[in-house]
Short mmCIF file of C-alpha atoms in Angstrom, two decimals:
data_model
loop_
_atom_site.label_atom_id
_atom_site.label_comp_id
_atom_site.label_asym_id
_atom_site.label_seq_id
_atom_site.Cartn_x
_atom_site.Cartn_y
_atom_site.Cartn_z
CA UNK A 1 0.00 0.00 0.00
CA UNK A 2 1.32 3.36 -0.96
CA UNK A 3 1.01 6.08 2.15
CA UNK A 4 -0.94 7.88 -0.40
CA UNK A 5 -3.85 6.03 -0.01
CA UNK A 6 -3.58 6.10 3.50
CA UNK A 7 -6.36 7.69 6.02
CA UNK A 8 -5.09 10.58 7.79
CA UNK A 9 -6.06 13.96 8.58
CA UNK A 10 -8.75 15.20 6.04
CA UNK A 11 -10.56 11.96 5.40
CA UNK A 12 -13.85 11.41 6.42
CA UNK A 13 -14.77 7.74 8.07
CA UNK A 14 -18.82 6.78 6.87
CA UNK A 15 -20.86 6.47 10.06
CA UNK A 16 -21.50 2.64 10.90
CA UNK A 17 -22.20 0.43 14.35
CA UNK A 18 -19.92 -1.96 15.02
CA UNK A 19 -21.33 -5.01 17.32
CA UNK A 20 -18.70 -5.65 20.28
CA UNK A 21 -18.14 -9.21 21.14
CA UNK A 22 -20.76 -8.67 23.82
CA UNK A 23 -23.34 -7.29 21.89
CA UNK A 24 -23.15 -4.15 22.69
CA UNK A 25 -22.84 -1.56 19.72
CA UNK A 26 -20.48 0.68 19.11
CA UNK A 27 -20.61 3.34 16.80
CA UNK A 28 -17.77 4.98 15.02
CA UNK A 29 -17.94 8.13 14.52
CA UNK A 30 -19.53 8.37 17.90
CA UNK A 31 -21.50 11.82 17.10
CA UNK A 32 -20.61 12.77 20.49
CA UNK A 33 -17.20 12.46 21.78
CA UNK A 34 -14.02 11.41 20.07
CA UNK A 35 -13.42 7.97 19.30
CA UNK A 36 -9.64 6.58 18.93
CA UNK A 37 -10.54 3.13 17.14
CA UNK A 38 -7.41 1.06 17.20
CA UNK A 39 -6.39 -1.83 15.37
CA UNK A 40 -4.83 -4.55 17.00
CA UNK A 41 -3.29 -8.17 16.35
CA UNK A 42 -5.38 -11.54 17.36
CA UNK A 43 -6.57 -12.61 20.52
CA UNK A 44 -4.51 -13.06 23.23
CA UNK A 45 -1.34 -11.14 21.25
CA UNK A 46 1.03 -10.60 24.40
CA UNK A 47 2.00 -6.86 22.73
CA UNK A 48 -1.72 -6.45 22.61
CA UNK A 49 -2.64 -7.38 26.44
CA UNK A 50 0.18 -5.26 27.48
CA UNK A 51 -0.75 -2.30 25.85
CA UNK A 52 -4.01 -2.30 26.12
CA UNK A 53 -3.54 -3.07 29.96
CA UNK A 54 -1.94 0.06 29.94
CA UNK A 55 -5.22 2.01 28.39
CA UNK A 56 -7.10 -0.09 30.84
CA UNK A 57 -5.19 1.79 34.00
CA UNK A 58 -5.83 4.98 32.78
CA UNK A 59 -9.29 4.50 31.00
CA UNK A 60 -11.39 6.76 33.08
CA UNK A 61 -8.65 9.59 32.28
CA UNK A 62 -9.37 8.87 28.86
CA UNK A 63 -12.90 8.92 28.94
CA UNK A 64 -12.74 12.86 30.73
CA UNK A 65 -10.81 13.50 28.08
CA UNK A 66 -13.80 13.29 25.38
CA UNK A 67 -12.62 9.99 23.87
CA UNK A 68 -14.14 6.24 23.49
CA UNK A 69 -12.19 3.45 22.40
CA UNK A 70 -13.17 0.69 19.97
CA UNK A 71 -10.58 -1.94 19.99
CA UNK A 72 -10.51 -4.43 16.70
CA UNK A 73 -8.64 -7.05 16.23
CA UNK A 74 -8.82 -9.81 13.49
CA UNK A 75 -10.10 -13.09 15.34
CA UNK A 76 -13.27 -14.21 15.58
CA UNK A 77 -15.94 -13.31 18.34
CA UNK A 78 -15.88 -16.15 19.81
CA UNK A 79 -12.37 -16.69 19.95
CA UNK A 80 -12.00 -13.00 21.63
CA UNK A 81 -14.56 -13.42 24.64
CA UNK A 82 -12.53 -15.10 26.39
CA UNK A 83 -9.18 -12.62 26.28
CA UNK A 84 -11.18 -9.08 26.59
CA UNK A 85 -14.35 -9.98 28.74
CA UNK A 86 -12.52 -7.54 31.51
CA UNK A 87 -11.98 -4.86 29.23
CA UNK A 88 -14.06 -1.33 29.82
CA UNK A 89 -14.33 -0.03 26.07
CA UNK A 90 -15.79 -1.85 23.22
CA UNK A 91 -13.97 -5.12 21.58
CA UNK A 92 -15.02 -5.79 18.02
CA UNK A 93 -14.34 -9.25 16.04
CA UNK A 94 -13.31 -8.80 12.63
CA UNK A 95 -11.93 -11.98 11.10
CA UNK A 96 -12.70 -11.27 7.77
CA UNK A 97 -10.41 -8.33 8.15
CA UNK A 98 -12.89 -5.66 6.46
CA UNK A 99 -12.37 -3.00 8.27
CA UNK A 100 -8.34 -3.80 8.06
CA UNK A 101 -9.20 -3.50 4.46
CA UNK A 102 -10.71 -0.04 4.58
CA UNK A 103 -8.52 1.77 6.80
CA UNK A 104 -5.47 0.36 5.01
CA UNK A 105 -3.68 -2.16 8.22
CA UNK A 106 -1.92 -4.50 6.96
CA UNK A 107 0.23 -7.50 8.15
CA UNK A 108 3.97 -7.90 7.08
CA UNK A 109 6.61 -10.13 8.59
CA UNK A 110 8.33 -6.85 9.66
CA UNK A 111 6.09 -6.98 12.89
CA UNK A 112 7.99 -9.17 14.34
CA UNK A 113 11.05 -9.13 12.88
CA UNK A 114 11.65 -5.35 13.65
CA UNK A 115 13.82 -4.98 15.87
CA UNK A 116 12.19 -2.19 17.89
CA UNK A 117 9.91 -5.21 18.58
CA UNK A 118 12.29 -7.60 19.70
CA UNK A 119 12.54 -6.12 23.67
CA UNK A 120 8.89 -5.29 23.80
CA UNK A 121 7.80 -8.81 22.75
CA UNK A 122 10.34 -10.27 25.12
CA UNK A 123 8.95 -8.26 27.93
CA UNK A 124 5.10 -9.08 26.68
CA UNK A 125 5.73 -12.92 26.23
CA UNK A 126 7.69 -13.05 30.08
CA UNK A 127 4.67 -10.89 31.88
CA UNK A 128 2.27 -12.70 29.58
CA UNK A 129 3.66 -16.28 30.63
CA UNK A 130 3.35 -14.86 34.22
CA UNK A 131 -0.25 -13.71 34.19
CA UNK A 132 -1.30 -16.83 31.93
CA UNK A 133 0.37 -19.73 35.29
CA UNK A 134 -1.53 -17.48 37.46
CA UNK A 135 -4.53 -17.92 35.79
CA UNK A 136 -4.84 -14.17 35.03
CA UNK A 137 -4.89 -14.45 31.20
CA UNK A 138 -5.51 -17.14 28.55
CA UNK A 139 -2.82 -18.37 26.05
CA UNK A 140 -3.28 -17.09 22.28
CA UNK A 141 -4.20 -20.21 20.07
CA UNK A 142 -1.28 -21.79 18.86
CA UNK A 143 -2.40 -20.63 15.52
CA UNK A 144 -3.96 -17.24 15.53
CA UNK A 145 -6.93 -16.42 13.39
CA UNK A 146 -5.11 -14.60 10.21
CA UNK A 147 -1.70 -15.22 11.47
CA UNK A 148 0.84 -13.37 13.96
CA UNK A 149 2.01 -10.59 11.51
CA UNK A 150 -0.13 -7.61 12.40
CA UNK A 151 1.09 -4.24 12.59
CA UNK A 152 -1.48 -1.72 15.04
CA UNK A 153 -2.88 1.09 13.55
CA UNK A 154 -4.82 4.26 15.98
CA UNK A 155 -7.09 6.44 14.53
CA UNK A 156 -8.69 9.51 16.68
CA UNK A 157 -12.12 10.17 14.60
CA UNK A 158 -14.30 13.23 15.18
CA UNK A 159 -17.77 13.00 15.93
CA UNK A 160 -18.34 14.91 12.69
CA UNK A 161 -16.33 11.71 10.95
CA UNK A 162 -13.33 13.24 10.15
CA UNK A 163 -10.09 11.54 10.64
CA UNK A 164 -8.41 13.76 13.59
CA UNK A 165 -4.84 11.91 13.94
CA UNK A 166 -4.04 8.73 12.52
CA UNK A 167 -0.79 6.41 13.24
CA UNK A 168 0.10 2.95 11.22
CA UNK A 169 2.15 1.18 13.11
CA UNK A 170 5.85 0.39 11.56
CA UNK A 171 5.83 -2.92 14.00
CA UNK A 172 3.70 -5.17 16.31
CA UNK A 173 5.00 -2.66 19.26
CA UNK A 174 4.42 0.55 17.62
CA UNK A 175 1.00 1.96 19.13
CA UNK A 176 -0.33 5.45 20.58
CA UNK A 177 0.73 5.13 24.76
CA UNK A 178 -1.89 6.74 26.52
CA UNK A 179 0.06 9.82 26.86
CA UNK A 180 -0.19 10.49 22.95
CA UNK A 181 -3.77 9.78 22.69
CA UNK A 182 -4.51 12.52 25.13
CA UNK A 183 -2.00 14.85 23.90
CA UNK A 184 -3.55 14.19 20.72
CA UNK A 185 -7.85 14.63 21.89
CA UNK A 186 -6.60 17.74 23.51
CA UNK A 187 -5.24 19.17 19.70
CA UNK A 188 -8.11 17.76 18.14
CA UNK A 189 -10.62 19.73 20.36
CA UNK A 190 -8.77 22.82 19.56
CA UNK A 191 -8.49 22.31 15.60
CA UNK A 192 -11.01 22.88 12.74
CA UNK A 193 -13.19 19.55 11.57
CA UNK A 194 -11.35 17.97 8.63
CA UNK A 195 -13.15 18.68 5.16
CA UNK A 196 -12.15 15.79 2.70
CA UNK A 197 -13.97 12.63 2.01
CA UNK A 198 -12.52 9.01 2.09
CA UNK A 199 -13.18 7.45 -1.52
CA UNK A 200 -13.17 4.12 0.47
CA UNK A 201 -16.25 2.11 0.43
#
């Protein structure tokens, strides 16, 4: 994919609900408040539990903040239920990887084989392995639905739609922290509404 056709500030995201492995909907754009919809790996991804344990400490910040997260990743609903039942923000299944598809996330060998990923994973599989004897977390399938080669992608969408900040990740460790997606709702709150349309279907 070329960065050109790339969603980033200026693109407009079509309003649609997302169903969250519980049922629950979630819409993006939310109409409301910001929404940083981010794009994980598959379930039970130790880079993915760490991180999002992270956004899971500081969640309420986040939500005074103006923002909602929808967390995708690209396994199946059932498969996910049992990794993010915990989680405080809306999980969405998408193992058909459509919505990978129209916000341009792929998956390259290069997630893991970065190596800006190498101490990250390390750390990720050796708290992961930790949390999993204690019976704290589940163990990834041994295969992952649509393989272990993700790279994360974080969008912050307007209510209005229109693509605020977006990142795509270089590796399976290279995310918003918390810190930027505040840092980021706060200059989105201040700025104009973006103006140009996504051609994406």
């Amino acid at each position: 994919m070329n960065a050109s056709d790339r969603l980033g500030p200026g693109s407009v995201v079509p309003a649609r609900e997302l169903e969250s492995v519980t049922g629950a909907p979630a819409l993006v754009p939310d109409g409301e408040h910001l929404v940083h919809l981010q794009f994980r790996r598959f379930a039970g991804c130790p880079i993915c539990n760490l991180h999002l344990r992270s956004v899971v400490r500081r969640h309420d910040e986040i939500e005074a903040a103006g923002v909602r997260e929808v967390v995708v990743f690209h396994s199946s609903a059932g498969e996910l239920r049992e990794h993010v039942a915990d989680l405080p923000f809306a999980v969405v299944a998408d193992p058909r990887k459509r919505l990978y598809a129209e916000f341009g996330v792929e998956a390259v060998p290069r997630a893991l084989l970065h190596p800006r990923a190498w101490w990250p994973l390390l750390r990720a599989v050796t708290e992961g392995t930790w949390r999993i004897a204690r019976k704290l977390d589940r163990a990834p399938a041994g295969l992952p639905e649509n393989g272990r080669f993700g790279l994360p992608a974080d969008f912050l969408i307007a209510p209005d739609g229109g693509v605020a900040a977006a990142k795509y990740g270089e590796h399976a460790n290279d995310q918003w922290p918390v810190d930027e997606i505040l840092a980021r709702a706060a200059e989105s709150y201040g700025s104009a509404r973006p103006v140009r349309t996504s051609t994406r279907a």
